[in-house]
Short mmCIF file of C-alpha atoms in Angstrom, two decimals:
data_model
loop_
_atom_site.label_atom_id
_atom_site.label_comp_id
_atom_site.label_asym_id
_atom_site.label_seq_id
_atom_site.Cartn_x
_atom_site.Cartn_y
_atom_site.Cartn_z
CA MET O 1 17.78 28.82 34.52
CA ARG O 2 16.08 29.55 31.23
CA THR O 3 14.69 26.50 29.49
CA PRO O 4 13.94 26.16 25.79
CA ILE O 5 10.24 26.37 26.47
CA ASP O 6 10.75 29.96 27.67
CA ARG O 7 11.93 30.97 24.21
CA ARG O 8 8.71 30.01 22.53
CA PRO O 9 6.75 32.92 21.12
CA PRO O 10 4.60 34.04 24.04
CA TYR O 11 1.34 34.12 22.15
CA TRP O 12 -0.91 34.10 25.19
CA THR O 13 1.12 36.84 26.86
CA ILE O 14 0.97 38.88 23.68
CA ALA O 15 -2.77 38.32 23.72
CA LEU O 16 -2.83 39.41 27.36
CA SER O 17 -0.92 42.60 26.62
CA VAL O 18 -3.22 43.37 23.69
CA PHE O 19 -6.26 42.64 25.85
CA VAL O 20 -5.02 44.99 28.59
CA THR O 21 -4.38 47.70 26.02
CA LEU O 22 -7.79 47.19 24.44
CA ALA O 23 -9.33 47.48 27.90
CA ALA O 24 -7.50 50.80 28.23
CA LEU O 25 -8.92 51.76 24.84
CA ILE O 26 -12.45 50.84 25.93
CA PHE O 27 -12.03 52.94 29.06
CA HIS O 28 -10.67 55.75 26.90
CA ALA O 29 -13.86 55.66 24.83
CA THR O 30 -16.33 55.54 27.71
CA PRO O 31 -18.73 58.45 27.79
CA ALA O 32 -16.99 60.38 30.56
CA ARG O 33 -18.52 63.64 29.46
CA ILE O 34 -22.02 62.48 30.41
CA THR O 35 -21.00 63.01 34.02
CA GLY O 36 -20.52 66.67 33.30
CA GLY O 37 -16.84 66.27 33.99
CA PRO O 38 -14.02 68.01 32.17
CA ASP O 39 -13.16 67.13 28.62
CA LEU O 40 -9.95 65.39 29.61
CA MET O 41 -9.20 61.80 28.79
CA PRO O 42 -5.57 60.71 28.68
CA LEU O 43 -4.31 58.53 25.86
CA LEU O 44 -4.48 55.36 27.92
CA PRO O 45 -3.76 53.02 24.98
CA LEU O 46 -0.43 54.73 24.34
CA MET O 47 0.51 54.42 28.01
CA SER O 48 -0.21 50.72 27.90
CA ILE O 49 1.69 50.21 24.64
CA PHE O 50 4.68 52.14 25.97
CA LEU O 51 4.83 50.36 29.31
CA TRP O 52 4.53 46.92 27.75
CA ALA O 53 7.09 47.77 25.08
CA SER O 54 9.50 49.22 27.65
CA LEU O 55 9.22 46.59 30.36
CA ARG O 56 8.30 43.48 28.35
CA PRO O 57 9.26 44.28 24.75
CA ARG O 58 8.54 40.76 23.54
CA PHE O 59 4.90 41.08 24.51
CA MET O 60 4.22 44.13 22.37
CA PRO O 61 5.21 43.26 18.78
CA PRO O 62 4.51 45.71 15.92
CA ILE O 63 1.51 43.70 14.76
CA ALA O 64 -0.10 44.20 18.17
CA ILE O 65 0.62 47.94 18.04
CA PHE O 66 -0.92 48.06 14.56
CA ALA O 67 -4.04 46.22 15.73
CA ILE O 68 -4.48 48.51 18.73
CA GLY O 69 -4.03 51.60 16.57
CA VAL O 70 -6.62 50.40 14.06
CA ALA O 71 -9.03 49.56 16.89
CA GLN O 72 -8.61 53.08 18.26
CA ASP O 73 -9.25 54.54 14.82
CA VAL O 74 -12.42 52.52 14.43
CA LEU O 75 -13.75 53.31 17.88
CA THR O 76 -13.06 57.02 17.57
CA GLY O 77 -14.65 57.06 14.12
CA GLY O 78 -11.59 58.48 12.40
CA PRO O 79 -9.94 57.18 9.24
CA MET O 80 -8.32 53.81 9.83
CA GLY O 81 -4.55 53.81 9.96
CA VAL O 82 -3.94 57.23 11.56
CA TRP O 83 -3.27 56.13 15.12
CA ALA O 84 -1.75 52.87 13.90
CA LEU O 85 0.83 54.82 11.91
CA ALA O 86 1.44 57.25 14.78
CA TYR O 87 2.03 54.49 17.31
CA LEU O 88 4.17 52.43 14.93
CA THR O 89 6.36 55.44 14.14
CA ALA O 90 6.83 56.45 17.75
CA MET O 91 7.59 52.92 18.96
CA ALA O 92 9.95 52.29 16.04
CA ILE O 93 11.96 55.36 17.02
CA LEU O 94 11.94 54.24 20.65
CA ARG O 95 13.13 50.73 19.77
CA ASP O 96 15.82 51.99 17.44
CA ARG O 97 17.86 53.26 20.39
CA LYS O 98 19.57 49.86 20.86
CA GLU O 99 19.64 49.78 24.62
CA ASP O 100 20.76 46.73 26.55
CA SER O 101 18.35 46.66 29.44
CA PRO O 102 14.94 48.21 29.93
CA VAL O 103 14.62 51.28 32.13
CA ARG O 104 12.87 50.62 35.43
CA GLU O 105 12.80 54.06 37.04
CA VAL O 106 9.97 56.51 36.81
CA LEU O 107 11.82 59.67 35.79
CA PRO O 108 13.68 58.25 32.76
CA LEU O 109 10.54 56.39 31.75
CA TRP O 110 8.56 59.60 31.97
CA LEU O 111 11.06 61.47 29.80
CA ARG O 112 11.01 58.75 27.16
CA PHE O 113 7.26 58.55 27.28
CA SER O 114 7.02 62.29 26.75
CA GLY O 115 9.11 61.91 23.61
CA VAL O 116 7.00 59.02 22.34
CA LEU O 117 3.84 60.96 23.15
CA ALA O 118 5.06 64.04 21.29
CA ILE O 119 5.97 62.00 18.21
CA SER O 120 2.66 60.13 18.26
CA VAL O 121 0.59 63.28 18.61
CA VAL O 122 2.46 65.17 15.89
CA VAL O 123 2.26 62.24 13.45
CA ALA O 124 -1.42 61.70 14.25
CA TRP O 125 -2.21 65.38 13.77
CA VAL O 126 -0.38 65.66 10.44
CA VAL O 127 -1.64 62.38 9.00
CA GLY O 128 -5.13 62.83 10.40
CA SER O 129 -5.41 66.33 8.96
CA LEU O 130 -4.32 65.02 5.57
CA ALA O 131 -6.81 62.17 5.77
CA VAL O 132 -9.72 64.36 6.82
CA GLY O 133 -8.80 67.08 4.34
CA ALA O 134 -8.77 69.90 6.90
CA LEU O 135 -6.62 70.98 9.80
CA ALA O 136 -7.64 69.08 12.89
CA PRO O 137 -8.14 71.21 16.00
CA VAL O 138 -4.86 71.47 17.88
CA ARG O 139 -6.36 72.43 21.21
CA SER O 140 -8.12 69.16 21.97
CA LEU O 141 -5.07 67.17 20.93
CA LEU O 142 -2.84 69.31 23.14
CA ILE O 143 -5.16 68.92 26.10
CA GLU O 144 -5.15 65.17 25.55
CA ALA O 145 -1.35 65.09 25.32
CA VAL O 146 -0.78 67.22 28.41
CA SER O 147 -3.24 65.22 30.49
CA THR O 148 -1.56 62.02 29.31
CA ALA O 149 1.92 63.28 30.19
CA LEU O 150 0.75 64.42 33.63
CA MET O 151 -0.98 61.15 34.41
CA PHE O 152 1.80 58.89 33.22
CA PRO O 153 4.04 59.01 36.35
CA LEU O 154 1.17 57.78 38.49
CA VAL O 155 0.48 54.83 36.21
CA ALA O 156 4.20 54.09 35.85
CA MET O 157 4.69 54.10 39.62
CA LEU O 158 1.80 51.67 40.07
CA VAL O 159 3.13 49.35 37.39
CA LEU O 160 6.74 49.48 38.61
CA ARG O 161 5.63 48.96 42.19
CA GLY O 162 3.69 45.89 41.15
CA ARG O 163 6.78 44.56 39.38
CA ALA O 164 9.31 45.34 42.19
CA PRO O 165 10.99 42.27 43.75
CA ARG O 166 9.70 41.52 47.20
CA THR O 167 12.29 42.25 49.85
CA GLY O 168 12.48 41.88 53.61
CA ILE O 169 11.63 39.03 55.89
CA LEU O 170 8.10 38.50 54.73
CA MET N 1 14.26 42.72 21.59
CA ARG N 2 14.26 43.04 17.79
CA PHE N 3 11.33 42.41 15.53
CA SER N 4 11.34 41.74 11.83
CA ARG N 5 12.00 44.94 9.91
CA THR N 6 10.13 43.54 6.93
CA LEU N 7 7.02 43.04 9.03
CA SER N 8 7.34 46.55 10.44
CA ALA N 9 7.72 47.99 6.94
CA LEU N 10 4.67 46.04 5.78
CA LEU N 11 2.65 47.36 8.70
CA PHE N 12 3.70 50.92 7.87
CA LEU N 13 2.58 50.39 4.30
CA ALA N 14 -0.68 48.83 5.49
CA SER N 15 -1.35 51.84 7.70
CA ILE N 16 -0.75 54.23 4.84
CA GLY N 17 -2.96 52.12 2.58
CA LEU N 18 -5.76 52.21 5.13
CA ILE N 19 -5.48 55.98 5.44
CA VAL N 20 -5.65 56.42 1.68
CA PHE N 21 -8.61 54.12 1.08
CA ASP N 22 -10.66 54.60 4.27
CA ARG N 23 -12.03 58.03 3.54
CA PRO N 24 -15.77 58.55 4.04
CA ASP N 25 -16.38 59.49 0.41
CA VAL N 26 -14.54 56.52 -1.13
CA ARG N 27 -14.78 53.96 1.65
CA PRO N 28 -15.11 50.42 0.26
CA GLN N 29 -17.98 48.30 1.50
CA VAL N 30 -15.60 45.82 3.12
CA PHE N 31 -14.15 48.59 5.31
CA SER N 32 -17.61 49.72 6.36
CA VAL N 33 -18.54 46.17 7.31
CA PHE N 34 -15.27 45.76 9.22
CA ARG N 35 -15.82 48.98 11.15
CA ALA N 36 -19.39 48.09 11.99
CA THR N 37 -18.32 44.61 13.13
CA VAL N 38 -15.57 45.94 15.40
CA VAL N 39 -17.91 48.46 16.97
CA ASP N 40 -20.58 45.78 17.40
CA LEU N 41 -18.08 43.54 19.15
CA ALA N 42 -16.92 46.35 21.40
CA SER N 43 -20.41 47.68 22.19
CA PRO N 44 -21.20 45.30 25.11
CA MET N 45 -17.87 46.14 26.75
CA LEU N 46 -18.41 49.85 26.13
CA ALA N 47 -21.88 49.64 27.66
CA LEU N 48 -20.45 47.77 30.63
CA ALA N 49 -17.66 50.30 31.14
CA GLY N 50 -20.03 53.26 30.86
CA ASP N 51 -22.62 51.88 33.24
CA PRO N 52 -20.88 52.91 36.51
CA LEU N 53 -20.34 56.40 35.14
CA ARG N 54 -23.99 56.60 34.21
CA ARG N 55 -24.98 55.57 37.73
CA ILE N 56 -22.91 58.25 39.40
CA ARG N 57 -23.58 61.01 36.92
CA ASN N 58 -26.06 62.80 39.15
CA VAL N 59 -23.95 62.70 42.30
CA GLY N 60 -22.00 65.87 41.54
CA PRO N 61 -24.97 67.96 40.35
CA TYR N 62 -27.02 66.71 43.33
CA PHE N 63 -24.66 68.24 45.87
CA ARG N 64 -23.97 71.30 43.76
CA ASN N 65 -27.59 72.16 43.13
CA GLN N 66 -29.16 71.65 46.54
CA ALA N 67 -29.33 75.38 47.18
CA ALA N 68 -30.91 76.11 43.82
CA LEU N 69 -33.61 73.45 44.03
CA ALA N 70 -36.37 75.75 45.27
CA ASP N 71 -35.78 78.26 42.48
CA GLU N 72 -35.59 75.49 39.93
CA ASN N 73 -38.81 74.00 41.23
CA ALA N 74 -40.64 77.29 40.83
CA ARG N 75 -39.25 77.76 37.34
CA LEU N 76 -40.25 74.26 36.32
CA ARG N 77 -43.81 74.79 37.57
CA GLN N 78 -44.08 77.89 35.44
CA GLU N 79 -42.70 76.06 32.44
CA LEU N 80 -45.15 73.23 33.06
CA ASN N 81 -48.08 75.64 32.97
CA GLU N 82 -46.84 77.07 29.68
CA ALA N 83 -46.23 73.59 28.34
CA ARG N 84 -49.85 72.62 29.07
CA TYR N 85 -51.04 75.49 26.89
CA TRP N 86 -48.71 74.42 24.06
CA ARG N 87 -49.76 70.78 24.43
CA ASP N 88 -53.42 71.69 24.04
CA LEU N 89 -52.55 73.83 21.05
CA ALA N 90 -50.57 70.97 19.52
CA PHE N 91 -53.50 68.59 19.92
CA ARG N 92 -55.87 71.05 18.26
CA LEU N 93 -53.46 71.64 15.38
CA ARG N 94 -52.93 67.93 14.95
CA ASP N 95 -56.67 67.43 14.61
CA GLN N 96 -56.85 70.23 12.06
CA VAL N 97 -53.98 68.78 10.06
CA GLU N 98 -55.64 65.38 10.01
CA VAL N 99 -58.83 66.93 8.69
CA TYR N 100 -56.95 68.87 6.00
CA GLU N 101 -54.99 65.80 4.96
CA GLU N 102 -58.17 63.82 4.66
CA ALA N 103 -59.86 66.58 2.70
CA LEU N 104 -56.93 66.90 0.34
CA ASN N 105 -56.49 63.13 0.11
CA LEU N 106 -52.84 63.50 1.03
CA ASP N 107 -50.81 60.36 1.35
CA ALA N 108 -48.58 61.59 4.17
CA PRO N 109 -45.82 59.22 5.33
CA VAL N 110 -46.75 57.39 8.49
CA ALA N 111 -44.58 58.39 11.44
CA ARG N 112 -42.80 55.35 12.81
CA GLU N 113 -41.93 54.75 16.42
CA ARG N 114 -38.81 56.53 17.59
CA VAL N 115 -36.01 54.36 18.89
CA GLY N 116 -34.50 55.20 22.28
CA ALA N 117 -30.84 54.36 22.87
CA TRP N 118 -28.07 55.01 25.36
CA VAL N 119 -24.83 56.55 24.25
CA ILE N 120 -22.34 53.76 24.88
CA ALA N 121 -19.16 55.50 23.83
CA ASP N 122 -17.97 59.05 23.61
CA PRO N 123 -14.76 58.51 21.69
CA GLN N 124 -12.70 61.64 21.97
CA GLY N 125 -10.71 61.98 18.82
CA PRO N 126 -9.49 65.19 17.27
CA PHE N 127 -10.61 64.21 13.77
CA VAL N 128 -14.22 63.16 14.12
CA ARG N 129 -16.96 64.30 16.48
CA SER N 130 -19.21 61.31 16.91
CA ARG N 131 -21.00 59.14 19.45
CA LEU N 132 -21.71 55.44 19.50
CA ILE N 133 -25.25 54.47 20.50
CA GLY N 134 -26.53 51.07 21.57
CA ALA N 135 -29.09 50.55 18.82
CA GLY N 136 -28.45 49.29 15.33
CA GLU N 137 -30.08 47.48 12.46
CA ASN N 138 -31.74 45.09 14.88
CA ARG N 139 -33.98 47.99 15.95
CA GLY N 140 -34.50 49.51 12.55
CA VAL N 141 -31.81 52.19 12.70
CA GLN N 142 -30.37 53.10 9.32
CA ALA N 143 -27.79 55.54 8.04
CA GLY N 144 -29.25 59.03 7.65
CA HIS N 145 -31.77 58.84 10.47
CA PRO N 146 -31.86 61.97 12.66
CA VAL N 147 -30.86 61.63 16.32
CA LEU N 148 -32.25 63.90 19.03
CA ASN N 149 -31.89 64.24 22.75
CA VAL N 150 -34.43 65.83 25.07
CA TYR N 151 -33.74 69.32 23.78
CA GLY N 152 -32.90 69.06 20.12
CA LEU N 153 -31.07 67.59 17.18
CA VAL N 154 -27.77 65.93 18.04
CA GLY N 155 -26.74 64.66 14.61
CA ARG N 156 -27.49 61.87 12.20
CA VAL N 157 -26.59 58.22 11.90
CA VAL N 158 -23.68 57.57 9.55
CA GLU N 159 -22.76 53.95 10.27
CA THR N 160 -24.88 51.11 11.48
CA GLY N 161 -23.93 47.77 12.88
CA ARG N 162 -26.24 45.06 14.12
CA ARG N 163 -26.39 46.34 17.70
CA SER N 164 -24.75 49.76 17.52
CA SER N 165 -24.60 52.86 15.36
CA ARG N 166 -22.33 55.84 14.98
CA VAL N 167 -23.88 59.29 15.16
CA LEU N 168 -22.08 62.14 13.42
CA LEU N 169 -22.56 65.23 15.57
CA LEU N 170 -23.66 68.58 14.18
CA THR N 171 -20.32 70.00 15.32
CA ASP N 172 -18.26 67.64 13.16
CA LEU N 173 -16.31 69.04 10.26
CA ASN N 174 -18.21 66.86 7.78
CA SER N 175 -21.69 67.70 9.04
CA ARG N 176 -23.93 69.73 6.73
CA VAL N 177 -27.60 70.22 7.61
CA PRO N 178 -30.07 72.55 5.85
CA VAL N 179 -31.77 74.73 8.43
CA MET N 180 -34.04 77.73 8.62
CA ALA N 181 -35.12 80.35 11.09
CA ASP N 182 -38.44 79.43 12.62
CA ARG N 183 -39.61 83.07 12.59
CA SER N 184 -38.68 84.15 9.07
CA ASN N 185 -37.97 80.89 7.20
CA ALA N 186 -34.55 82.33 6.26
CA ARG N 187 -32.61 79.40 4.88
CA ALA N 188 -29.01 78.37 5.62
CA VAL N 189 -26.77 75.35 5.75
CA LEU N 190 -25.48 74.48 9.20
CA ALA N 191 -21.85 73.42 8.86
CA GLY N 192 -19.81 71.92 11.66
CA ASP N 193 -16.31 73.23 12.20
CA ASN N 194 -15.27 71.23 15.27
CA THR N 195 -16.28 74.07 17.57
CA PRO N 196 -19.26 73.86 19.94
CA PHE N 197 -21.12 76.42 17.78
CA PRO N 198 -21.56 75.31 14.16
CA VAL N 199 -21.62 78.05 11.58
CA MET N 200 -24.51 78.99 9.27
CA GLU N 201 -23.42 79.18 5.65
CA TYR N 202 -25.12 80.27 2.42
CA ILE N 203 -27.48 82.69 4.17
CA GLY N 204 -27.24 85.59 1.76
CA ARG N 205 -26.43 89.22 2.48
CA GLU N 206 -29.86 90.36 3.59
CA ALA N 207 -30.90 87.33 5.55
CA ASP N 208 -33.78 87.92 7.93
CA LEU N 209 -32.06 86.70 11.08
CA ILE N 210 -31.86 88.18 14.54
CA ASP N 211 -30.05 87.09 17.67
CA GLY N 212 -31.99 84.40 19.45
CA ASP N 213 -33.92 83.19 16.41
CA ARG N 214 -34.99 79.61 16.86
CA ILE N 215 -33.28 77.47 14.22
CA VAL N 216 -34.93 74.28 12.97
CA THR N 217 -34.22 71.87 10.15
CA SER N 218 -35.68 72.97 6.84
CA GLY N 219 -35.91 69.55 5.25
CA ASP N 220 -34.69 71.01 1.97
CA ASP N 221 -32.37 68.13 1.17
CA GLY N 222 -34.94 65.45 1.86
CA VAL N 223 -32.52 63.71 4.23
CA LEU N 224 -33.88 65.16 7.46
CA PRO N 225 -37.51 66.03 8.18
CA ARG N 226 -38.59 69.64 8.47
CA GLY N 227 -38.98 71.32 11.84
CA LEU N 228 -36.57 69.45 14.12
CA PRO N 229 -35.29 71.86 16.79
CA VAL N 230 -31.60 72.68 16.34
CA GLY N 231 -30.67 75.74 18.39
CA GLN N 232 -30.55 79.51 18.68
CA ALA N 233 -28.92 81.89 16.24
CA ILE N 234 -26.05 83.91 17.66
CA ARG N 235 -23.44 86.17 16.09
CA ASP N 236 -19.77 85.56 16.77
CA ARG N 237 -17.21 88.34 17.10
CA HIS N 238 -16.44 88.15 13.37
CA GLY N 239 -20.06 88.80 12.52
CA ARG N 240 -20.79 85.29 11.32
CA TRP N 241 -24.01 83.60 12.25
CA ARG N 242 -23.60 80.54 14.42
CA VAL N 243 -25.98 78.28 16.28
CA GLN N 244 -25.98 77.55 19.97
CA LEU N 245 -27.24 74.00 19.97
CA PHE N 246 -30.25 73.03 22.07
CA SER N 247 -28.79 69.56 22.48
CA ASP N 248 -25.92 71.04 24.52
CA LEU N 249 -28.34 72.05 27.26
CA ALA N 250 -27.96 68.56 28.68
CA PRO N 251 -25.34 65.83 28.40
CA VAL N 252 -25.94 63.67 25.37
CA ASP N 253 -26.40 60.38 27.21
CA PHE N 254 -29.80 59.15 26.08
CA VAL N 255 -31.04 59.83 22.57
CA TRP N 256 -33.90 59.05 20.24
CA VAL N 257 -33.45 57.95 16.67
CA PHE N 258 -36.29 58.99 14.39
CA PRO N 259 -36.75 56.52 11.55
CA TYR N 260 -37.41 58.91 8.71
CA GLU N 261 -37.86 57.73 5.18
CA ARG N 262 -35.72 59.85 2.96
CA VAL N 263 -37.47 61.50 0.05
CA PRO N 264 -35.90 59.93 -3.04
CA PRO N 265 -34.41 62.38 -5.51
CA PRO N 266 -35.89 62.35 -9.01
CA GLU N 267 -32.88 60.53 -10.46
CA GLN N 268 -33.79 57.42 -8.51
CA ASP N 269 -37.28 57.43 -10.00
CA ARG N 270 -36.03 57.73 -13.52
CA ASP N 271 -37.24 54.24 -14.38
CA ALA N 272 -40.70 55.12 -13.19
CA LEU N 273 -40.70 58.21 -15.37
CA THR N 274 -39.94 56.49 -18.67
CA PHE N 275 -42.82 56.78 -21.05
CA GLU N 276 -44.19 54.09 -23.30
CA PRO N 277 -44.44 55.15 -26.93
CA LEU N 278 -47.95 56.36 -27.69
CA ARG N 279 -50.03 53.81 -29.57
CA LEU N 280 -53.43 54.57 -31.04
CA GLU N 281 -55.95 51.75 -31.17
CA SER N 282 -57.31 52.78 -34.57
CA PRO N 283 -54.62 54.36 -36.56
CA ALA N 284 -55.59 57.54 -38.21
CA PRO N 285 -56.04 57.25 -41.99
CA VAL N 286 -53.00 58.31 -43.81
CA VAL N 287 -53.75 60.52 -46.76
CA GLN N 288 -51.69 59.43 -49.67
CA ALA N 289 -50.57 62.46 -51.46
CA GLU N 290 -50.62 62.15 -55.18
CA PRO N 291 -47.23 62.44 -56.74
CA ALA N 292 -46.52 65.83 -57.93
CA PRO N 293 -46.28 66.14 -61.72
CA GLN N 294 -42.73 65.98 -62.87
CA PRO N 295 -41.77 69.16 -64.65
CA GLN N 296 -40.63 68.43 -68.09
CA SER N 297 -37.51 70.06 -69.10
CA VAL N 298 -37.52 72.39 -72.02
CA VAL N 299 -34.80 70.35 -73.69
CA GLU N 300 -37.01 67.22 -73.85
CA GLU N 301 -39.91 69.18 -75.36
CA ASP N 302 -37.61 70.59 -77.99
CA GLU N 303 -36.37 67.09 -78.88
CA GLU N 304 -39.95 65.80 -79.34
CA GLU N 305 -40.85 68.71 -81.57
CA SER N 306 -37.85 68.10 -83.76
#
C-alpha cells in the first residue's frame, strides 16, 4: 500500500536519473574516433531521457531535461539551448498524449522513440543552423539518428528485462 | 504524470534566450565562465571514460597490419635516413639564424615550451567541430594558441578552463586561418566548411598553386606563427582548391599546444604612439613685426586741408 512518504518529490531519484543520463552524455563525448573506429555514436542521452520519461515519468522532470540538454550543448561546444530546446519539444509532444499507463513492450517503445528522435533531430538541426548562421551538415546528423534508432531496441530490451517481475519458483 | 506547464514554458523561453545570447561573437563573459566551469568539472570523468579506449586503440591496427610490418619497417628506415639529413640541415640553419639575429640585434620572441595534452573528449555535434584537451590555464594554455599533432596543425584554442581547453578544428565552419604555399608563397585563407577538406579562399585568379603543394600557416594575421605545417593542396571536382590536412594522417589523440604570443595590432599600441607636444628648451626669439602704417583715407586728408 502506498504511504504518504511515497508521494514526496523523489529528489534523490531525480538526481539518479540525471546522473545516469549525464553518464550517457559523458560516454557519448568520449573520443571514440581515436580508436580508428567508425564515426558513429548514438544519441545516448536521448535514449536515457526517453526511457526514464516513459517508464518512470516522475524521475525525469522538464528541468532535468533542460539541464541535460544544456550540458550536451556545452560539451559538444555548440550554442547553449539547442539540444535543450530539441529535447524539451520532443518530450513535451510525447507527454501530451495523455496515456494512462506507460508502455512496457519493446516494439511500441521503439516506434515512439523513433518519433521523439525524429522531432529532436529536426528541431536541433533547424535551431542549430539558425544559431550558427549556416546550414548544419545533414549527413552526420542523419548517421547519428539512424545509429540511435538501430541501437535503441537493444538498450530497451536490457532495461525492460532488468525491470521485469521475477517469476517462477526461485 | 503532469508537470507544471508554467515551468515548461519558462524552460522553453530560457532555451531560446540561451540560443540568442550564446553566440560566439556576442557571448557574455558569464556564459564563457559557465561553459569553462562545466567542461572543467566534466574533464576528469571524460578522461576516465576515454582511458580504456585509449588503451585498446592499437589492438585493431595491430592485427590488421601484421602482414605489412616488414614493408613499413623498410619505409621507416628510409624516412629515418632522410630525416637525419634534414635534422642536420635544421641545426645548421638554426646556427645561422642565431648569428644573423645577433648581428642584426633582433629582439626575437623567445620560444616557450610546448604543452602536451591528451584529447579527453571528441564531442560529435553537427554544429561545431571541436575537441576537448586536458590542459588549461593551469599549464599556460590561452585562447588563440595553435594546436598540433605529430603531423600538423589541428586547430586553435578557443576556450580555456582551469584544467581543460576547447580546440576549434580547422574543419569547423568558423575556422579561418591565413595560409600560404611553401613553394611559391601564394597566399590564401583556409576556411572550414565542416568537410574533411577545408577550402582555400581569397587566392586570386592566377595563384601559383599546383596539386600537392605543401601548405603552411603564413602568420599574416599575427594570431598564428608562420610556417606551421597544415596540409597538401588538392583540387576538388568543382575546381576549388582545398587542403588535405596533415593532421588527419593519424588520429588526433595526443596534441601539443604552442604558447605563441600574438602580435598586437597597432590599435592596441595607440597609447604608446601618442606624441608629447614638442617643447624647445630655449624658445626661439620672436621677431615682433612693426605695425604696418595705416593708410589714410582720402576723405580725412581732404577734411584736414579744408
